[in-house]
């Protein structure tokens, strides 16, 4: 018998991990087909690698060389209270990502479903300044999370004209105007047990994050890993990496850290947000 309520519960359960004294919720802001065919997005991938990746994430591999991706943000809720957001999704209908991503996103509904209001968020880490990771940062010209410190890699801030000039105007300038923009260059503490991990390459300042609580850990990969292909063949480069060699080195180091820690990998664009390496 079909049980929609049971299915909804199972989906929520798969999108939540308890890490020591913290709870982590994956917030899917949307899903859709990428504008670049898989074979050109990952031109070095071999047939065996593609087959292995398709077995790992079959819903991402569509007919005719198309690639379906999800757009995940992550909400960390420490036992001490407050909330930390890793990335800010694709955003509302008029967000910078609207030209190519499936807007509007679902961040408001996702937060409400977990009993979190925008006012409750203390810190927002933008792993990098590509438009599909910053969309809910600012809505109608005002920071969507009014009490949050927005942690942004300085190298991406300095390169935003190259990355996306609209992000400067729509996101960075309003955050700077309210004093909420916090530019970082090294590893910084975001909250209890949560630190940033510099992983440059996809963008000049691309930054991942580590949550360690007791013997449990999760690594938030941002776009250091974009597709299951880069789990089965992590040396495979992505067409739109700013510095492919640096991105490859960062990905290999991040995956090795996940293995050594026995950590979950929290992925931005795979169908299942949490994977074991």
Coordinates of C-alpha atoms in Angstrom, one line a residue:
X1 CA 0.0 0.0 0.0
X2 CA 1.2 3.5 -0.8
X3 CA 1.9 5.7 2.2
X4 CA 2.8 9.3 1.3
X5 CA 3.3 10.3 4.9
X6 CA 5.7 7.4 5.4
X7 CA 7.6 8.4 2.3
X8 CA 7.8 12.1 3.5
X9 CA 9.2 10.9 6.9
X10 CA 11.8 8.7 5.2
X11 CA 12.9 11.6 3.0
X12 CA 13.3 13.9 6.0
X13 CA 15.2 11.2 7.9
X14 CA 17.6 10.7 5.0
X15 CA 18.1 14.4 4.9
X16 CA 19.1 14.6 8.6
X17 CA 22.2 13.5 10.5
X18 CA 22.9 13.7 14.2
X19 CA 26.5 14.6 14.7
X20 CA 27.4 14.4 18.4
X21 CA 25.5 17.1 20.1
X22 CA 24.4 18.8 16.8
X23 CA 21.7 18.0 14.3
X24 CA 22.3 18.7 10.6
X25 CA 19.5 19.1 8.1
X26 CA 20.0 19.1 4.4
X27 CA 17.7 21.8 2.7
X28 CA 17.0 21.1 -0.9
X29 CA 16.3 24.4 -2.5
X30 CA 15.5 22.8 -5.9
X31 CA 16.5 20.4 -8.5
X32 CA 16.8 20.5 -12.3
X33 CA 18.8 19.7 -15.4
X34 CA 22.1 21.4 -15.8
X35 CA 22.7 23.5 -18.9
X36 CA 26.0 21.8 -19.9
X37 CA 26.0 18.2 -21.1
X38 CA 27.7 15.8 -18.7
X39 CA 30.4 14.8 -21.3
X40 CA 31.5 18.4 -21.8
X41 CA 31.2 19.3 -18.1
X42 CA 33.6 16.5 -17.2
X43 CA 35.5 16.0 -20.5
X44 CA 38.2 13.7 -19.0
X45 CA 35.7 11.1 -17.7
X46 CA 35.9 7.6 -19.1
X47 CA 33.0 5.2 -19.8
X48 CA 33.9 3.1 -16.8
X49 CA 34.0 6.1 -14.5
X50 CA 30.6 7.3 -15.8
X51 CA 29.1 3.8 -15.3
X52 CA 30.4 3.6 -11.7
X53 CA 29.1 7.1 -11.0
X54 CA 25.7 6.3 -12.5
X55 CA 25.4 3.3 -10.2
X56 CA 26.2 5.5 -7.2
X57 CA 23.7 8.3 -8.1
X58 CA 21.4 7.0 -10.8
X59 CA 18.9 9.8 -10.5
X60 CA 21.6 12.3 -11.6
X61 CA 22.3 10.6 -14.9
X62 CA 19.5 11.2 -17.5
X63 CA 19.2 10.1 -21.1
X64 CA 21.0 12.0 -23.9
X65 CA 24.0 13.0 -21.8
X66 CA 21.9 15.2 -19.5
X67 CA 22.8 15.8 -15.8
X68 CA 20.2 16.4 -13.1
X69 CA 21.5 18.2 -10.0
X70 CA 20.0 19.1 -6.6
X71 CA 20.8 22.4 -4.9
X72 CA 21.5 21.7 -1.2
X73 CA 22.1 24.0 1.7
X74 CA 22.7 22.7 5.2
X75 CA 21.4 23.8 8.5
X76 CA 23.5 23.0 11.6
X77 CA 21.7 23.2 15.0
X78 CA 24.0 22.9 18.0
X79 CA 22.5 21.7 21.3
X80 CA 23.5 25.1 22.7
X81 CA 21.0 26.8 20.5
X82 CA 21.2 29.0 17.4
X83 CA 21.8 27.9 13.9
X84 CA 24.5 27.9 11.3
X85 CA 23.7 27.8 7.6
X86 CA 26.1 26.4 5.0
X87 CA 25.3 28.1 1.7
X88 CA 22.1 30.0 0.9
X89 CA 20.7 28.1 -2.1
X90 CA 19.5 29.3 -5.5
X91 CA 17.1 31.9 -4.1
X92 CA 13.8 33.5 -5.0
X93 CA 12.4 34.0 -8.5
X94 CA 14.5 37.2 -9.1
X95 CA 17.8 35.8 -7.6
X96 CA 21.1 36.0 -9.6
X97 CA 20.8 32.2 -10.4
X98 CA 17.4 32.6 -12.1
X99 CA 18.9 32.8 -15.5
X100 CA 19.9 29.1 -15.4
X101 CA 18.8 27.4 -12.1
X102 CA 15.3 26.3 -11.1
X103 CA 14.0 29.3 -9.1
X104 CA 12.2 30.0 -7.0
X105 CA 13.9 27.9 -4.3
X106 CA 12.3 26.5 -1.2
X107 CA 14.4 27.9 1.6
X108 CA 11.6 29.6 3.5
X109 CA 9.5 26.4 3.6
X110 CA 12.5 24.2 4.4
X111 CA 13.4 26.4 7.4
X112 CA 9.8 26.5 8.6
X113 CA 9.5 22.7 8.4
X114 CA 12.3 22.5 11.0
X115 CA 10.9 25.2 13.2
X116 CA 13.6 27.8 12.3
X117 CA 13.0 31.4 11.5
X118 CA 15.5 33.6 9.5
X119 CA 16.1 35.5 12.8
X120 CA 17.4 32.3 14.4
X121 CA 20.4 31.9 12.1
X122 CA 23.6 33.2 13.7
X123 CA 26.1 32.4 10.9
X124 CA 25.9 31.9 7.1
X125 CA 28.9 30.5 5.4
X126 CA 28.9 31.1 1.6
X127 CA 31.3 28.4 0.4
X128 CA 31.8 30.5 -2.7
X129 CA 30.2 33.2 -4.7
X130 CA 28.6 31.3 -7.6
X131 CA 24.9 32.3 -7.9
X132 CA 23.4 29.0 -6.9
X133 CA 25.0 29.1 -3.4
X134 CA 24.1 32.7 -2.4
X135 CA 20.5 33.2 -3.5
X136 CA 18.7 33.6 -0.2
X137 CA 21.4 35.8 1.4
X138 CA 19.6 39.0 0.4
X139 CA 16.0 39.2 -0.6
X140 CA 14.4 42.5 -1.9
X141 CA 17.6 44.3 -1.1
X142 CA 17.8 43.3 2.6
X143 CA 19.7 40.5 4.3
X144 CA 17.3 37.6 4.7
X145 CA 19.0 36.5 7.9
X146 CA 19.0 39.8 9.8
X147 CA 21.0 38.6 12.8
X148 CA 23.6 36.5 10.9
X149 CA 27.3 37.0 10.3
X150 CA 27.9 36.1 6.6
X151 CA 31.3 34.5 6.2
X152 CA 32.6 34.9 2.7
X153 CA 36.0 33.9 1.3
X154 CA 38.0 37.1 0.6
X155 CA 39.5 35.7 -2.6
X156 CA 36.0 35.2 -4.0
X157 CA 35.0 38.7 -2.9
X158 CA 38.0 40.1 -4.6
X159 CA 37.3 38.2 -7.8
X160 CA 33.5 38.7 -7.9
X161 CA 33.6 40.8 -11.1
X162 CA 35.0 37.7 -12.9
X163 CA 32.7 35.2 -11.0
X164 CA 29.4 37.2 -11.4
X165 CA 29.1 41.0 -11.3
X166 CA 25.5 40.7 -10.3
X167 CA 26.4 38.9 -7.1
X168 CA 28.4 42.0 -6.1
X169 CA 25.4 44.3 -6.5
X170 CA 22.7 41.9 -5.3
X171 CA 24.5 40.2 -2.4
X172 CA 27.8 41.7 -1.3
X173 CA 26.9 45.4 -1.3
X174 CA 23.7 45.0 0.9
X175 CA 25.6 42.8 3.3
X176 CA 28.4 45.2 3.5
X177 CA 26.0 48.1 4.1
X178 CA 24.5 46.4 7.2
X179 CA 27.9 45.4 8.5
X180 CA 27.1 41.7 8.3
X181 CA 29.8 40.8 5.7
X182 CA 32.8 38.9 7.3
X183 CA 35.6 38.3 4.8
X184 CA 38.0 35.4 5.7
X185 CA 41.2 34.1 4.3
X186 CA 42.2 31.3 6.7
X187 CA 40.3 28.6 8.7
X188 CA 37.9 30.3 11.1
X189 CA 35.5 29.0 13.7
X190 CA 31.8 29.3 12.8
X191 CA 30.3 27.9 16.0
X192 CA 30.7 25.0 18.4
X193 CA 32.8 22.3 16.6
X194 CA 32.4 24.0 13.2
X195 CA 35.4 25.4 11.3
X196 CA 36.0 26.4 7.7
X197 CA 38.4 24.4 5.5
X198 CA 40.0 26.3 2.6
X199 CA 39.5 24.3 -0.6
X200 CA 40.4 26.8 -3.4
X201 CA 40.3 25.8 -7.0
X202 CA 36.6 25.7 -8.1
X203 CA 36.7 29.4 -7.3
X204 CA 39.7 31.4 -6.0
X205 CA 38.6 31.3 -2.4
X206 CA 36.3 28.2 -2.4
X207 CA 35.8 27.1 1.2
X208 CA 34.4 23.9 2.7
X209 CA 33.5 23.3 6.4
X210 CA 34.0 20.7 9.0
X211 CA 31.7 19.8 11.9
X212 CA 33.3 17.6 14.5
X213 CA 31.4 16.6 17.6
X214 CA 32.7 13.7 19.7
X215 CA 33.6 10.9 17.4
X216 CA 31.2 12.1 14.7
X217 CA 32.0 14.4 11.8
X218 CA 30.6 15.8 8.6
X219 CA 32.5 17.6 5.9
X220 CA 30.5 20.1 3.8
X221 CA 32.1 19.9 0.4
X222 CA 30.5 22.9 -1.4
X223 CA 31.5 22.5 -5.0
X224 CA 34.8 20.7 -4.4
X225 CA 32.6 17.7 -5.4
X226 CA 29.9 18.4 -7.9
X227 CA 28.9 14.9 -9.1
X228 CA 29.2 11.3 -8.1
X229 CA 31.8 11.1 -10.8
X230 CA 34.2 13.0 -8.6
X231 CA 33.7 10.4 -5.8
X232 CA 34.6 7.4 -8.0
X233 CA 37.2 9.3 -10.0
X234 CA 38.3 12.3 -8.0
X235 CA 41.0 13.3 -10.4
X236 CA 38.4 14.1 -13.1
X237 CA 38.3 17.9 -13.6
X238 CA 35.2 20.0 -14.0
X239 CA 34.9 22.4 -17.0
X240 CA 34.0 25.4 -14.9
X241 CA 36.7 25.1 -12.2
X242 CA 38.7 28.4 -12.0
X243 CA 42.0 26.5 -11.4
X244 CA 41.5 22.8 -12.3
X245 CA 44.8 21.6 -10.7
X246 CA 44.1 23.4 -7.4
X247 CA 40.6 22.1 -7.4
X248 CA 41.8 18.5 -8.0
X249 CA 44.3 18.8 -5.1
X250 CA 41.6 20.3 -2.8
X251 CA 39.1 17.6 -3.7
X252 CA 41.7 14.8 -3.1
X253 CA 42.6 16.3 0.3
X254 CA 39.0 16.7 1.4
X255 CA 38.1 13.2 0.5
X256 CA 41.1 11.8 2.3
X257 CA 40.2 13.8 5.4
X258 CA 36.6 12.4 5.2
X259 CA 38.1 8.9 5.0
X260 CA 40.5 9.4 7.9
X261 CA 37.7 10.9 10.1
X262 CA 35.1 8.4 9.0
X263 CA 33.0 11.5 8.2
X264 CA 29.9 12.0 6.3
X265 CA 30.3 14.1 3.2
X266 CA 27.6 16.7 2.8
X267 CA 27.3 17.4 -0.9
X268 CA 25.8 20.4 -2.6
X269 CA 24.5 18.8 -5.8
X270 CA 24.2 15.0 -5.5
X271 CA 20.7 13.5 -5.2
X272 CA 21.4 12.2 -1.7
X273 CA 22.9 15.0 0.3
X274 CA 24.9 12.8 2.7
X275 CA 27.3 10.2 1.4
X276 CA 30.1 8.0 2.8
X277 CA 33.4 8.2 1.1

